[in-house]
Amino acid sequence: MKLVTAIVRPDRVGAIGAALERFGVNGLTVSQASGYGRQRGHTEVYRGAEYTSDLVPKTRLEVLVNEADLGGVMAAIAEGGRTGRFGDGKIWIIDVSDAVRVRTGERGAAAIA
């Protein structure tokens, strides 16, 4: 099993969710995040005053998948999240040794099906 984690633009979450749903993913964890990459923050104007923030708001997505589905899930996230501009995000993969569905006690692949 693999844990796919992606940091993406908040406004692309809907498109990514739709792409994952088309692929057949039926579970997704979404949380707010902030950080910076090459863009190093941003400047906004609010009521005539300019504000600079070193951290850019992002969204963190996590999906637990079987290894056979890994390529398709990564492609769906990239397809839904890509705008072609700096700040589109990153995807990384972590090995998961086991998972347990708390309600039933199922383990491994059965727990994430």
CSV table of C-alpha atoms in Angstrom, one decimal:
chain,number,residue,atom,x,y,z
A,1,MET,CA,0.0,0.0,0.0
A,2,LYS,CA,1.0,3.6,-0.6
A,3,LEU,CA,0.1,6.9,0.9
A,4,VAL,CA,-0.2,9.5,-1.8
A,5,THR,CA,0.2,13.0,-0.4
A,6,ALA,CA,-0.3,16.1,-2.6
A,7,ILE,CA,0.0,19.8,-1.8
A,8,VAL,CA,-2.1,21.7,-4.4
A,9,ARG,CA,-3.8,25.0,-5.1
A,10,PRO,CA,-7.1,25.3,-3.0
A,11,ASP,CA,-9.0,26.2,-6.1
A,12,ARG,CA,-8.1,23.0,-7.9
A,13,VAL,CA,-9.4,20.6,-5.2
A,14,GLY,CA,-12.8,20.2,-7.0
A,15,ALA,CA,-11.1,19.3,-10.3
A,16,ILE,CA,-8.8,16.9,-8.6
A,17,GLY,CA,-11.6,15.3,-6.7
A,18,ALA,CA,-13.6,14.8,-9.9
A,19,ALA,CA,-10.5,13.2,-11.6
A,20,LEU,CA,-10.0,10.9,-8.7
A,21,GLU,CA,-13.6,9.9,-8.7
A,22,ARG,CA,-13.5,9.1,-12.4
A,23,PHE,CA,-10.5,6.9,-11.6
A,24,GLY,CA,-12.5,5.1,-8.9
A,25,VAL,CA,-11.0,6.5,-5.7
A,26,ASN,CA,-13.7,6.5,-3.0
A,27,GLY,CA,-11.8,8.0,-0.1
A,28,LEU,CA,-9.8,11.2,0.3
A,29,THR,CA,-8.5,13.3,3.2
A,30,VAL,CA,-8.3,17.0,2.7
A,31,SER,CA,-6.7,19.5,5.0
A,32,GLN,CA,-5.5,23.1,4.9
A,33,ALA,CA,-1.8,23.8,4.6
A,34,SER,CA,0.4,26.8,4.0
A,35,GLY,CA,4.0,27.1,2.7
A,36,TYR,CA,6.1,28.2,-0.1
A,37,GLY,CA,8.1,26.9,-3.0
A,38,ARG,CA,9.9,28.7,-5.8
A,39,GLN,CA,7.3,31.5,-5.7
A,40,ARG,CA,8.4,32.5,-2.2
A,41,GLY,CA,5.1,34.0,-1.0
A,42,HIS,CA,2.8,36.6,-2.5
A,43,THR,CA,1.6,40.2,-2.3
A,44,GLU,CA,-2.0,41.2,-2.0
A,45,VAL,CA,-3.7,44.6,-1.9
A,46,TYR,CA,-6.6,45.0,0.6
A,47,ARG,CA,-8.4,48.3,1.0
A,48,GLY,CA,-5.6,50.1,-0.6
A,49,ALA,CA,-2.8,48.7,1.6
A,50,GLU,CA,-0.3,46.2,0.3
A,51,TYR,CA,0.3,43.1,2.3
A,52,THR,CA,3.1,40.5,1.8
A,53,SER,CA,2.8,36.9,3.0
A,54,ASP,CA,5.7,34.5,3.1
A,55,LEU,CA,3.3,31.6,3.2
A,56,VAL,CA,0.9,30.7,0.4
A,57,PRO,CA,-2.4,28.9,1.3
A,58,LYS,CA,-2.4,25.4,-0.1
A,59,THR,CA,-4.5,22.2,0.4
A,60,ARG,CA,-3.1,18.9,1.4
A,61,LEU,CA,-4.7,15.8,-0.1
A,62,GLU,CA,-4.0,12.3,1.2
A,63,VAL,CA,-5.1,9.0,-0.5
A,64,LEU,CA,-4.3,5.5,0.6
A,65,VAL,CA,-4.0,3.2,-2.5
A,66,ASN,CA,-3.0,-0.2,-3.5
A,67,GLU,CA,0.3,-0.2,-5.5
A,68,ALA,CA,-1.5,-1.2,-8.7
A,69,ASP,CA,-3.5,2.0,-8.6
A,70,LEU,CA,-0.6,4.3,-7.8
A,71,GLY,CA,0.2,5.5,-11.3
A,72,GLY,CA,-3.5,6.3,-12.1
A,73,VAL,CA,-4.0,8.2,-8.8
A,74,MET,CA,-0.9,10.3,-9.4
A,75,ALA,CA,-2.0,11.0,-13.0
A,76,ALA,CA,-5.5,12.0,-11.8
A,77,ILE,CA,-4.1,14.4,-9.2
A,78,ALA,CA,-1.6,15.9,-11.7
A,79,GLU,CA,-4.3,16.2,-14.4
A,80,GLY,CA,-6.8,17.9,-12.0
A,81,GLY,CA,-4.2,20.2,-10.4
A,82,ARG,CA,-2.2,21.4,-13.3
A,83,THR,CA,-2.5,25.0,-14.4
A,84,GLY,CA,1.0,25.3,-15.8
A,85,ARG,CA,2.0,28.1,-13.4
A,86,PHE,CA,4.4,28.1,-10.5
A,87,GLY,CA,2.7,26.9,-7.3
A,88,ASP,CA,0.7,24.0,-8.9
A,89,GLY,CA,2.1,21.8,-6.1
A,90,LYS,CA,3.9,18.6,-5.4
A,91,ILE,CA,3.0,14.9,-5.0
A,92,TRP,CA,5.0,12.4,-3.0
A,93,ILE,CA,4.5,8.7,-2.1
A,94,ILE,CA,5.1,7.0,1.3
A,95,ASP,CA,5.2,3.2,1.8
A,96,VAL,CA,2.5,2.0,4.2
A,97,SER,CA,3.0,-1.4,5.9
A,98,ASP,CA,-0.6,-1.9,7.1
A,99,ALA,CA,-4.0,-0.2,7.5
A,100,VAL,CA,-6.9,-1.1,9.7
A,101,ARG,CA,-10.6,-0.2,9.2
A,102,VAL,CA,-11.6,0.6,12.7
A,103,ARG,CA,-15.2,-0.3,12.4
A,104,THR,CA,-14.7,-3.8,11.1
A,105,GLY,CA,-11.1,-4.7,12.0
A,106,GLU,CA,-10.3,-5.4,8.4
A,107,ARG,CA,-6.6,-5.1,7.6
A,108,GLY,CA,-4.4,-4.4,4.6
A,109,ALA,CA,-6.0,-4.0,1.1
A,110,ALA,CA,-9.4,-5.0,2.5
A,111,ALA,CA,-9.3,-2.0,4.8
A,112,ILE,CA,-8.9,0.5,2.0
A,113,ALA,CA,-11.3,-1.1,-0.5
